[in-house]
JSON list of C-alpha atoms in Angstrom, two decimals:
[
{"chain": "A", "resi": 1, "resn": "UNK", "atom": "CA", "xyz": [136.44, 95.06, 134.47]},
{"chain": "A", "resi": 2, "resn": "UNK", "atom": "CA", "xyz": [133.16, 95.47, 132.74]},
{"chain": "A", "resi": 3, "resn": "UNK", "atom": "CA", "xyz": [131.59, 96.71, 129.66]},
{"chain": "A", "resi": 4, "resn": "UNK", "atom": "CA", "xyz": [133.52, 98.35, 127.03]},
{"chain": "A", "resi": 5, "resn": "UNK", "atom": "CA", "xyz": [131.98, 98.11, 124.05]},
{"chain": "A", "resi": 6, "resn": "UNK", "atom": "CA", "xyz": [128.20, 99.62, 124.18]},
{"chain": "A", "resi": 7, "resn": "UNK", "atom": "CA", "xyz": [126.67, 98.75, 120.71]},
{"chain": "A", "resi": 8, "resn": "UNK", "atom": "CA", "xyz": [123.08, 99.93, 121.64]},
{"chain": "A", "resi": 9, "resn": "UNK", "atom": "CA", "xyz": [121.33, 102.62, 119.45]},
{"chain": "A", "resi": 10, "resn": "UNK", "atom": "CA", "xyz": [120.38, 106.29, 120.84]},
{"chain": "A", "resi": 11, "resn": "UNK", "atom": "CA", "xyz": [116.55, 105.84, 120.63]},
{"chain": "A", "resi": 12, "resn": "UNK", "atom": "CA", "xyz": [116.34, 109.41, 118.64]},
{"chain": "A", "resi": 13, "resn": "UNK", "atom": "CA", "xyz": [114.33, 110.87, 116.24]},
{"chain": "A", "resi": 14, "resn": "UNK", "atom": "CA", "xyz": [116.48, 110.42, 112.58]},
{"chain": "A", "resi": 15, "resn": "UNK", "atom": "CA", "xyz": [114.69, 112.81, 111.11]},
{"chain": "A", "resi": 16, "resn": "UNK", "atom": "CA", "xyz": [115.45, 115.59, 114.46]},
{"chain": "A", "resi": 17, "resn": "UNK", "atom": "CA", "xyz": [118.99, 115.92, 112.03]},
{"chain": "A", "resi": 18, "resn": "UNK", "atom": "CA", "xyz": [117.69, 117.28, 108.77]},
{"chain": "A", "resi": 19, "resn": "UNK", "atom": "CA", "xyz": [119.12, 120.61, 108.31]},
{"chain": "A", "resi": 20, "resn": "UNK", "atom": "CA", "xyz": [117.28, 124.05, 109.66]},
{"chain": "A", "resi": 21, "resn": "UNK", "atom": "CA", "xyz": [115.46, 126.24, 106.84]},
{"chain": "A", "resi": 22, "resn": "UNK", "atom": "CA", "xyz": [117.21, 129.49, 107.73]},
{"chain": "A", "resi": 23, "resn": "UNK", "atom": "CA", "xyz": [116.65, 130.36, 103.91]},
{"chain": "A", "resi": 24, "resn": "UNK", "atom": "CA", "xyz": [114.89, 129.78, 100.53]},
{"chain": "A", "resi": 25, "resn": "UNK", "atom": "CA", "xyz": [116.09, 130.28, 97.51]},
{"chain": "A", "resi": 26, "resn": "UNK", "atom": "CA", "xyz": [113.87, 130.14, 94.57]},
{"chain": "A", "resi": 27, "resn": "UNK", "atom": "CA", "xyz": [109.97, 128.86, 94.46]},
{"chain": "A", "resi": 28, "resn": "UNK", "atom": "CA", "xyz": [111.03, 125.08, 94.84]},
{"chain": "A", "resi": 29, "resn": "UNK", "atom": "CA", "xyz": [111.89, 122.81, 98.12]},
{"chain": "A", "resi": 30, "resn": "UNK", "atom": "CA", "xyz": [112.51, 119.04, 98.59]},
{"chain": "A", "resi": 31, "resn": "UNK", "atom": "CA", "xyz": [110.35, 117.71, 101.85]},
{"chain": "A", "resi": 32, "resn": "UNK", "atom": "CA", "xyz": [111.60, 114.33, 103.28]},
{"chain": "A", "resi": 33, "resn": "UNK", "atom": "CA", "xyz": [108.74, 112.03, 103.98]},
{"chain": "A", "resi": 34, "resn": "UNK", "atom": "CA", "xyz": [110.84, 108.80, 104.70]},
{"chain": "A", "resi": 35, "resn": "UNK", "atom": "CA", "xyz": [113.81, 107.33, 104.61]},
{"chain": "A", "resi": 36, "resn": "UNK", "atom": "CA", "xyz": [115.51, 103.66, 104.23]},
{"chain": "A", "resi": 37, "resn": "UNK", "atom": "CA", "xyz": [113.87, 100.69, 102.19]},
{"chain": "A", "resi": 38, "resn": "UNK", "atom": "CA", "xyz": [112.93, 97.33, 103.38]},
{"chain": "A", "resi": 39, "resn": "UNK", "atom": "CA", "xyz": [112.79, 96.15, 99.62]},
{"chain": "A", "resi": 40, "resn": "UNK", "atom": "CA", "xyz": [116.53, 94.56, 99.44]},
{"chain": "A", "resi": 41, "resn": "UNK", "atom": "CA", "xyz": [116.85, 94.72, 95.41]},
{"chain": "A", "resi": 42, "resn": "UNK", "atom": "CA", "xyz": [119.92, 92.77, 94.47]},
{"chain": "A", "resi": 43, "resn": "UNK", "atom": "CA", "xyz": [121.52, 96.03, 93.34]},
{"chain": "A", "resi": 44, "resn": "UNK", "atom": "CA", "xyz": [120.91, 98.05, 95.75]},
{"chain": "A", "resi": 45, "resn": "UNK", "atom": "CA", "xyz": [123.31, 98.85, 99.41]},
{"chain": "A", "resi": 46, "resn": "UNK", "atom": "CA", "xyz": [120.22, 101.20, 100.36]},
{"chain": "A", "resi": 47, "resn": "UNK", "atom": "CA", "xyz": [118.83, 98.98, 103.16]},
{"chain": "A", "resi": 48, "resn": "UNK", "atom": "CA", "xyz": [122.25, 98.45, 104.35]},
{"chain": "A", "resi": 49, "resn": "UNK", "atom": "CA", "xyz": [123.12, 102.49, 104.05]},
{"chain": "A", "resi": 50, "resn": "UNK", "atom": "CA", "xyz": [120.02, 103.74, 105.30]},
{"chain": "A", "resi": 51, "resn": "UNK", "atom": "CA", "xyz": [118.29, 101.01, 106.99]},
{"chain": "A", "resi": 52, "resn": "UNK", "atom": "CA", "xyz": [114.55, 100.08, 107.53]},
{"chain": "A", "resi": 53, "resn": "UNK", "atom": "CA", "xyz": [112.00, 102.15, 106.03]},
{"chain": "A", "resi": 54, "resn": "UNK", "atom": "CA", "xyz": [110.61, 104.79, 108.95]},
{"chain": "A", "resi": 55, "resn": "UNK", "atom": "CA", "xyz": [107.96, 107.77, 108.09]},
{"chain": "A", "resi": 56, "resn": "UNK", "atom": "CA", "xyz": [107.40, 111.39, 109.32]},
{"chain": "A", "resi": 57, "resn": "UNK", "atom": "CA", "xyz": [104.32, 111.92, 111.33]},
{"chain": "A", "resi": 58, "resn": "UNK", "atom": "CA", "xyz": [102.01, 113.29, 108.87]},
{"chain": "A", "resi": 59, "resn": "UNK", "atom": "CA", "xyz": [101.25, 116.09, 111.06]},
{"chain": "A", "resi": 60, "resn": "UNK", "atom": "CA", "xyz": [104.75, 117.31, 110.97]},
{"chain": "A", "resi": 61, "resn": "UNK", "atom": "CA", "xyz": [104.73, 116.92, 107.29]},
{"chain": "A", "resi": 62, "resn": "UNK", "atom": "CA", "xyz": [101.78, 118.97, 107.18]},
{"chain": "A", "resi": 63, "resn": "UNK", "atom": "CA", "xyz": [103.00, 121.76, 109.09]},
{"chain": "A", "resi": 64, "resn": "UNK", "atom": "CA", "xyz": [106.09, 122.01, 107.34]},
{"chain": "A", "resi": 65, "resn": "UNK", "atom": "CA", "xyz": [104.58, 121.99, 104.05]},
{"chain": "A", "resi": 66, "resn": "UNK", "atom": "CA", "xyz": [102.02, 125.02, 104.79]},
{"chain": "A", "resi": 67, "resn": "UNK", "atom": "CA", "xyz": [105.17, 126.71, 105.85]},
{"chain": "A", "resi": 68, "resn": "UNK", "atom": "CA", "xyz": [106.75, 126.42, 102.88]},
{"chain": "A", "resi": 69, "resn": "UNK", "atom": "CA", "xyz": [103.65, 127.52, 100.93]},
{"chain": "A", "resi": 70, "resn": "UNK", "atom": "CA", "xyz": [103.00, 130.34, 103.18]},
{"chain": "A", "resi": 71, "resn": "UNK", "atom": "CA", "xyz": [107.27, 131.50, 102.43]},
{"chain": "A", "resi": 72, "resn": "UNK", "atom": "CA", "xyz": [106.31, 131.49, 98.71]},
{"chain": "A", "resi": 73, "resn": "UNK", "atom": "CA", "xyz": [107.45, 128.23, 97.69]},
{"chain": "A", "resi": 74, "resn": "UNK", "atom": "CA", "xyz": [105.31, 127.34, 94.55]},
{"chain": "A", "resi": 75, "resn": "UNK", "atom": "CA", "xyz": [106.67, 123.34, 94.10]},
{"chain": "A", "resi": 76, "resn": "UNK", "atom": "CA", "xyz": [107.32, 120.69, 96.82]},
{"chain": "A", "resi": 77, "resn": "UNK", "atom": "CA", "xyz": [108.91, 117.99, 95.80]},
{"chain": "A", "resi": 78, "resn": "UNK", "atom": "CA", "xyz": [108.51, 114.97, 98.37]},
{"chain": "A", "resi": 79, "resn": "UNK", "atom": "CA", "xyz": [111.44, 112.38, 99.27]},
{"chain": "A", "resi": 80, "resn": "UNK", "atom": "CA", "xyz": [111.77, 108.87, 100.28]},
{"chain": "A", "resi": 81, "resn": "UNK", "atom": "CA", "xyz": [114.26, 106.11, 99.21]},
{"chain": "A", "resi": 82, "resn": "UNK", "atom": "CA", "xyz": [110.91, 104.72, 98.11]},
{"chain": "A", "resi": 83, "resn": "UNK", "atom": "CA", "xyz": [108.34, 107.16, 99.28]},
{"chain": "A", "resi": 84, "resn": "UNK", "atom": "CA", "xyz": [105.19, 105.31, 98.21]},
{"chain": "A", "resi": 85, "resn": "UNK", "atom": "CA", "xyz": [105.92, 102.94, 101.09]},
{"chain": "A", "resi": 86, "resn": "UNK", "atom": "CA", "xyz": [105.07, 105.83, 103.12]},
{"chain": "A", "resi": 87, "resn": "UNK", "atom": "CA", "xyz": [103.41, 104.91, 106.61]},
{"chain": "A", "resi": 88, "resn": "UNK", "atom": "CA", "xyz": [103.59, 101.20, 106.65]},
{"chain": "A", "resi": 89, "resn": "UNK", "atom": "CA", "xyz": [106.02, 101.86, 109.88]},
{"chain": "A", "resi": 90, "resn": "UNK", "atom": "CA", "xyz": [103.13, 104.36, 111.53]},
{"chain": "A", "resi": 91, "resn": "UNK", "atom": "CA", "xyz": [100.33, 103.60, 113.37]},
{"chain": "A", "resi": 92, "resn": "UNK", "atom": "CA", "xyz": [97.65, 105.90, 112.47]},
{"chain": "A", "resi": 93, "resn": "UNK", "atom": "CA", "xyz": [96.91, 104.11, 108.92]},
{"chain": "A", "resi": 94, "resn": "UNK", "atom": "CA", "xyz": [98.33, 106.72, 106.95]},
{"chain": "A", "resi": 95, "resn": "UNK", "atom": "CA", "xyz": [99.40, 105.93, 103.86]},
{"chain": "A", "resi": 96, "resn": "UNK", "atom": "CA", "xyz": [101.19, 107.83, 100.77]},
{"chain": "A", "resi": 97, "resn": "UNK", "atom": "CA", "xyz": [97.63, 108.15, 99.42]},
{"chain": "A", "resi": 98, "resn": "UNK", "atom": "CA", "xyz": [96.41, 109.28, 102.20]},
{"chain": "A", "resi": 99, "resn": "UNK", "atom": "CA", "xyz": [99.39, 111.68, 103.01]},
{"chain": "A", "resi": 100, "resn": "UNK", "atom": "CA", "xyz": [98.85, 113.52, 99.63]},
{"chain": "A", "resi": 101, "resn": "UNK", "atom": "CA", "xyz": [95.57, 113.94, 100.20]},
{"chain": "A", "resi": 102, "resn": "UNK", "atom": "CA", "xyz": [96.19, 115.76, 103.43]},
{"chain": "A", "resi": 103, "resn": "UNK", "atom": "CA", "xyz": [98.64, 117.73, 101.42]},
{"chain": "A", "resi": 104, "resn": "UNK", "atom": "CA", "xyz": [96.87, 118.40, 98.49]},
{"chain": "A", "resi": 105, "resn": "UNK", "atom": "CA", "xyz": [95.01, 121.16, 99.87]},
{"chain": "A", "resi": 106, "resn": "UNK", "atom": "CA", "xyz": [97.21, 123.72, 101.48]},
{"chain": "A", "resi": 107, "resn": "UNK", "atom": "CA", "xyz": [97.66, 126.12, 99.33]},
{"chain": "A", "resi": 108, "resn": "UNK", "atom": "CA", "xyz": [98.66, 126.95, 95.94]},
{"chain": "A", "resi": 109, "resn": "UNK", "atom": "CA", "xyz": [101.53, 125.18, 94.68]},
{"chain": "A", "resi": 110, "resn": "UNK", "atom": "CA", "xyz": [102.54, 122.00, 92.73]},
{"chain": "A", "resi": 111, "resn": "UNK", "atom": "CA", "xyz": [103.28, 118.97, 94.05]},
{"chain": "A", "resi": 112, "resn": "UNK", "atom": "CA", "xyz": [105.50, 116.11, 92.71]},
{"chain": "A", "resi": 113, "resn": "UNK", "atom": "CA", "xyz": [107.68, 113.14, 94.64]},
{"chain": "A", "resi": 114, "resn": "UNK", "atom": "CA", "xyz": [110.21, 110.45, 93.77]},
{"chain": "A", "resi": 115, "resn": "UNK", "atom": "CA", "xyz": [111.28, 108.22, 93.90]},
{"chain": "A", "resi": 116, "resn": "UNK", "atom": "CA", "xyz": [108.26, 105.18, 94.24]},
{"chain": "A", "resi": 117, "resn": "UNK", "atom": "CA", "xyz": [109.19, 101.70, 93.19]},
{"chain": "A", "resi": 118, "resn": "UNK", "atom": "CA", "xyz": [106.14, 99.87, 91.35]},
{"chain": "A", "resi": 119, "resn": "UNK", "atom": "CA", "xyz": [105.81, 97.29, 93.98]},
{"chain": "A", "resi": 120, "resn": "UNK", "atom": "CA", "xyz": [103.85, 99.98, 96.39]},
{"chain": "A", "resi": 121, "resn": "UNK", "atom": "CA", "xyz": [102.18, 101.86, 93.13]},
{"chain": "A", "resi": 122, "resn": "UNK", "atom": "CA", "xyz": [98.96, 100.56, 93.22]},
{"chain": "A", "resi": 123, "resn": "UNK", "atom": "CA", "xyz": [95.55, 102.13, 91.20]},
{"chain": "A", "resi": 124, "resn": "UNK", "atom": "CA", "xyz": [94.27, 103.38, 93.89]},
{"chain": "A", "resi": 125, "resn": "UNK", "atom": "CA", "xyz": [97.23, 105.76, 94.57]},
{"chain": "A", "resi": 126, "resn": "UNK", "atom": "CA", "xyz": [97.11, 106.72, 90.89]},
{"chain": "A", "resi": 127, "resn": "UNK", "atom": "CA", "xyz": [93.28, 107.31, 91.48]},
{"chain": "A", "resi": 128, "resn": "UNK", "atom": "CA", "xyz": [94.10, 110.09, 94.18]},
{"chain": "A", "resi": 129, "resn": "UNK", "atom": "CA", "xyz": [96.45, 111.54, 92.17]},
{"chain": "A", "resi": 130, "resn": "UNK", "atom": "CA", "xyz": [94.00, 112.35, 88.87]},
{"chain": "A", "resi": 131, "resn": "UNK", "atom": "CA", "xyz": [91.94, 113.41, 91.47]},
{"chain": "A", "resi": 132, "resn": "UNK", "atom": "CA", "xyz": [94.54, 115.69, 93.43]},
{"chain": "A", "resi": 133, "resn": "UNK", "atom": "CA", "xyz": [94.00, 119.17, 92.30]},
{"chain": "A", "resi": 134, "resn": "UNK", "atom": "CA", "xyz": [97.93, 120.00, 93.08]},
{"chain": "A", "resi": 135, "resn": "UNK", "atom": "CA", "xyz": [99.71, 116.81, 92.56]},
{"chain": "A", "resi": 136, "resn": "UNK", "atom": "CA", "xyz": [101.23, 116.64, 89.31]},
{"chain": "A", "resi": 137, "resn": "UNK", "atom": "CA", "xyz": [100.71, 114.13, 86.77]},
{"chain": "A", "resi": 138, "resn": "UNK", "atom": "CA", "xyz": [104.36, 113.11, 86.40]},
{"chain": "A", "resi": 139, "resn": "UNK", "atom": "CA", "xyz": [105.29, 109.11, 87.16]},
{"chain": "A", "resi": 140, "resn": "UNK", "atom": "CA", "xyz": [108.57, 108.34, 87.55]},
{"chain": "A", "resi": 141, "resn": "UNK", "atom": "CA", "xyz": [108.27, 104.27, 88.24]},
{"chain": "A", "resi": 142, "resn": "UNK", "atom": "CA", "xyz": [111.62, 102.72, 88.14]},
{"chain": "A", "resi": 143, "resn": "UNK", "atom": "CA", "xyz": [111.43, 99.29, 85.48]},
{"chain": "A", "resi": 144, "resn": "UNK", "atom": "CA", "xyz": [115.22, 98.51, 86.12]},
{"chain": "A", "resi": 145, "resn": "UNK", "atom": "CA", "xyz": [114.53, 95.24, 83.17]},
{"chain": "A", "resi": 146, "resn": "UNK", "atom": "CA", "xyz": [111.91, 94.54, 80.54]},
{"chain": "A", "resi": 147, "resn": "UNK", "atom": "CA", "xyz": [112.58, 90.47, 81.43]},
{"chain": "A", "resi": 148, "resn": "UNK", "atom": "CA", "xyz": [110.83, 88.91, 83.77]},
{"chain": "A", "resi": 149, "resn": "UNK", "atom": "CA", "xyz": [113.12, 86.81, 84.69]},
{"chain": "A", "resi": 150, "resn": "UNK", "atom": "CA", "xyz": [115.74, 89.12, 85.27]},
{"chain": "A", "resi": 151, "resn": "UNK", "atom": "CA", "xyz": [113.12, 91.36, 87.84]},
{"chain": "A", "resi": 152, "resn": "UNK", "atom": "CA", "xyz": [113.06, 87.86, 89.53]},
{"chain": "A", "resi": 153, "resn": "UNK", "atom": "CA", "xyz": [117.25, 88.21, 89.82]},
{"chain": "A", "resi": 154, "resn": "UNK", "atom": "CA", "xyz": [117.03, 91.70, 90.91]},
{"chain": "A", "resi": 155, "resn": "UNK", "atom": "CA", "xyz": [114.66, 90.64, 93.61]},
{"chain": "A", "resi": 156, "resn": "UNK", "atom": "CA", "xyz": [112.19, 93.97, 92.15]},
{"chain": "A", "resi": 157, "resn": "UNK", "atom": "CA", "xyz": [108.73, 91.45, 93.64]},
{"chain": "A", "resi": 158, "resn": "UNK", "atom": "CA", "xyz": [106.84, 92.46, 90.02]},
{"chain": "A", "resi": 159, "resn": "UNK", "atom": "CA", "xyz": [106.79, 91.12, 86.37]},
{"chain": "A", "resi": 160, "resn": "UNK", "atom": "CA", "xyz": [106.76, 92.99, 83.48]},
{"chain": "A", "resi": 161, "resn": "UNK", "atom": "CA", "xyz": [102.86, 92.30, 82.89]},
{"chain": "A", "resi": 162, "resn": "UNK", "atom": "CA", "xyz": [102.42, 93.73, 86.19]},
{"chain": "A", "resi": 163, "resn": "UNK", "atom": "CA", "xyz": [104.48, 96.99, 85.26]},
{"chain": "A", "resi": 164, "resn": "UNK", "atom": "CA", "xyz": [102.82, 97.36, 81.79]},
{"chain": "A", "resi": 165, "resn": "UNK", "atom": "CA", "xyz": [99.38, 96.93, 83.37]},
{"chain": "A", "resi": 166, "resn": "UNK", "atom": "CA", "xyz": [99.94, 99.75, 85.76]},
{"chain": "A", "resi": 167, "resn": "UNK", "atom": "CA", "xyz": [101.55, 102.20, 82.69]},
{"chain": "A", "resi": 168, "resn": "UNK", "atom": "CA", "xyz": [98.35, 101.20, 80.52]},
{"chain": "A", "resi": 169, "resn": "UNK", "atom": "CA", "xyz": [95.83, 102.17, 83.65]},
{"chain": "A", "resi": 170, "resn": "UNK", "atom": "CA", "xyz": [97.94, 106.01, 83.73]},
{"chain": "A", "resi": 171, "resn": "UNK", "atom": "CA", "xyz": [97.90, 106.12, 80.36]},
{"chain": "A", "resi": 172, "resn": "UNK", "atom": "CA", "xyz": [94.33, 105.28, 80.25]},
{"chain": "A", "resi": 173, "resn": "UNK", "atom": "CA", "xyz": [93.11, 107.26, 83.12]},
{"chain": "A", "resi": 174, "resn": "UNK", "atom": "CA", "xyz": [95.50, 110.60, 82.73]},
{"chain": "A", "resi": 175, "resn": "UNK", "atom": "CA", "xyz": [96.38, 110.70, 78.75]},
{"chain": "A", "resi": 176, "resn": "UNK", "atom": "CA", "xyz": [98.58, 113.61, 79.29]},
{"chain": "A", "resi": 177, "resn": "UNK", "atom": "CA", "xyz": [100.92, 112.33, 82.01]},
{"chain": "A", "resi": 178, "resn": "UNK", "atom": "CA", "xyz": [104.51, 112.17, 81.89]},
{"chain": "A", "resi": 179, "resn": "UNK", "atom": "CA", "xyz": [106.26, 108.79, 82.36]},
{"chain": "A", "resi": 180, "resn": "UNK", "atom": "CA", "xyz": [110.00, 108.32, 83.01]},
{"chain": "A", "resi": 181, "resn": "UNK", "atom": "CA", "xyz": [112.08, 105.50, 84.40]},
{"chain": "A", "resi": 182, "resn": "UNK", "atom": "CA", "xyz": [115.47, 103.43, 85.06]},
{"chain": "A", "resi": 183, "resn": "UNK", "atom": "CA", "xyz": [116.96, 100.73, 83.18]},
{"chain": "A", "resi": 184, "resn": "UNK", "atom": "CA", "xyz": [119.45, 98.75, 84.05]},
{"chain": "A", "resi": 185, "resn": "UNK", "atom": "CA", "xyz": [121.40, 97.06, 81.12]},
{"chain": "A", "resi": 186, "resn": "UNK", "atom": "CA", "xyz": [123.85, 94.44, 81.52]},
{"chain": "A", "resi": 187, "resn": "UNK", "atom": "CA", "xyz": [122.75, 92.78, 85.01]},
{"chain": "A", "resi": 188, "resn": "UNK", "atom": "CA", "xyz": [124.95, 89.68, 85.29]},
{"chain": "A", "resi": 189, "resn": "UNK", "atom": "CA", "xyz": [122.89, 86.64, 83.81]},
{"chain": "A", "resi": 190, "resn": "UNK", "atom": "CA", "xyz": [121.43, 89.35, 80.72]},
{"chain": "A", "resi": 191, "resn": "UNK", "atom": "CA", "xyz": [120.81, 87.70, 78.11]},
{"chain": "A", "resi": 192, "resn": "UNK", "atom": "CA", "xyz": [120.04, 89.05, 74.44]},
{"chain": "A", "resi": 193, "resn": "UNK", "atom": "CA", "xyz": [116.38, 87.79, 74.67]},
{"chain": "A", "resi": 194, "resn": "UNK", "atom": "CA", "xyz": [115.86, 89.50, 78.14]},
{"chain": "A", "resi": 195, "resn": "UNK", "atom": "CA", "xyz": [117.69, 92.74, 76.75]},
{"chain": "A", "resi": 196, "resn": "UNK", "atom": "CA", "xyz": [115.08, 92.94, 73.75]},
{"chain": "A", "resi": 197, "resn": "UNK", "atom": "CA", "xyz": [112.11, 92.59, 76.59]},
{"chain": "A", "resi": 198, "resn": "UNK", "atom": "CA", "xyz": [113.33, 95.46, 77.84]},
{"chain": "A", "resi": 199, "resn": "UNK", "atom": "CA", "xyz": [112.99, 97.09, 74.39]},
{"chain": "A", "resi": 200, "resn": "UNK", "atom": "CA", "xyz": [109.53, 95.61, 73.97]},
{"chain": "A", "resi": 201, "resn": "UNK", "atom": "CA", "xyz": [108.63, 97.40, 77.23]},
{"chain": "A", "resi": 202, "resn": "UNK", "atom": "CA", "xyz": [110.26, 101.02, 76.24]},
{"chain": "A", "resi": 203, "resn": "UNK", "atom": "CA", "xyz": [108.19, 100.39, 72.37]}
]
């Protein structure tokens, strides 16, 4: 004689449940910056796993970084299911350029993140990194397909002109950077033509 089944959400912090640094072990440590992806590739049970995309304050990111530097910690890696989406849920205007800038200069230590997706990778964001005196010079962009058309099937929202133009402006603009991605071979609908553009693109 009532409710029974209560299917709100807590309204809670996500990120008050990441585990307690008691310890460090070594000179490295993964930060969190964001979690979830709004991006829906075909591939991908992310957005269903994790949900929407949400961002740490940047001043809590801050803080916890200059701890880290000040317990000797030497390389910060930072996290997100797609962590140059950074801040688009915040509403101070931060963005992931702007949050590595604000990181950049707390001590001395490297600084590196993954994983971005080259939807949200734009020039300017490379810019600040050249510029970055910690932030390394490593890009890993995910390409998942050389074809096109088969970005179009995974739902990825580039081309592989796009993706090539952004690898020739690194390449141009930091010479000694280090480029990795994914591939995906096989999606369904594959075709031999779209499998060689996907060669063309690792030439």
């Amino acid at each position: 004689k009532g409710q029974v089944v209560d299917t709100d959400f807590p309204a809670e912090d996500k990120f008050d449940h990441l585990p307690a640094r008691k310890s460090l072990k070594g000179p490295t440590a993964f930060l969190t910056v964001q979690e979830g992806c709004d991006k829906f590739c075909a591939f991908c049970v992310v957005p269903y796993t994790r949900g929407a995309e949400v961002s740490r304050p940047a001043a809590r990111l801050m803080a916890e970084a200059r701890d880290l530097v000040a317990r000797g910690v030497r390389e910060i890696t930072l996290l997100g299911q797609n962590v140059n989406s950074y801040g688009k849920d915040l509403k101070d205007g931060t963005d992931f350029a702007g949050l590595l800038k604000l990181l950049d200069p707390l001590g001395d230590y490297r600084l590196r993140f993954m994983s971005p997706h080259p939807r949200d990778f734009s020039r300017q964001l490379a810019d600040v990194i050249r510029e970055s005196r910690n932030v390394c010079h490593q890009f890993h962009l995910p390409l998942q397909s050389g074809s096109s058309r088969i970005i179009g099937k995974m739902n990825r929202g580039y081309s592989k002109e796009h993706y090539l133009d952004l690898i020739a402006y690194i390449r141009e603009t930091m010479p000694e950077a280090a480029v990795s991605t994914d591939i995906i071979v096989g999606f369904p609908g594959e075709t031999e033509e779209d499998f060689q553009d996907t060669l063309d693109v690792v030439r």
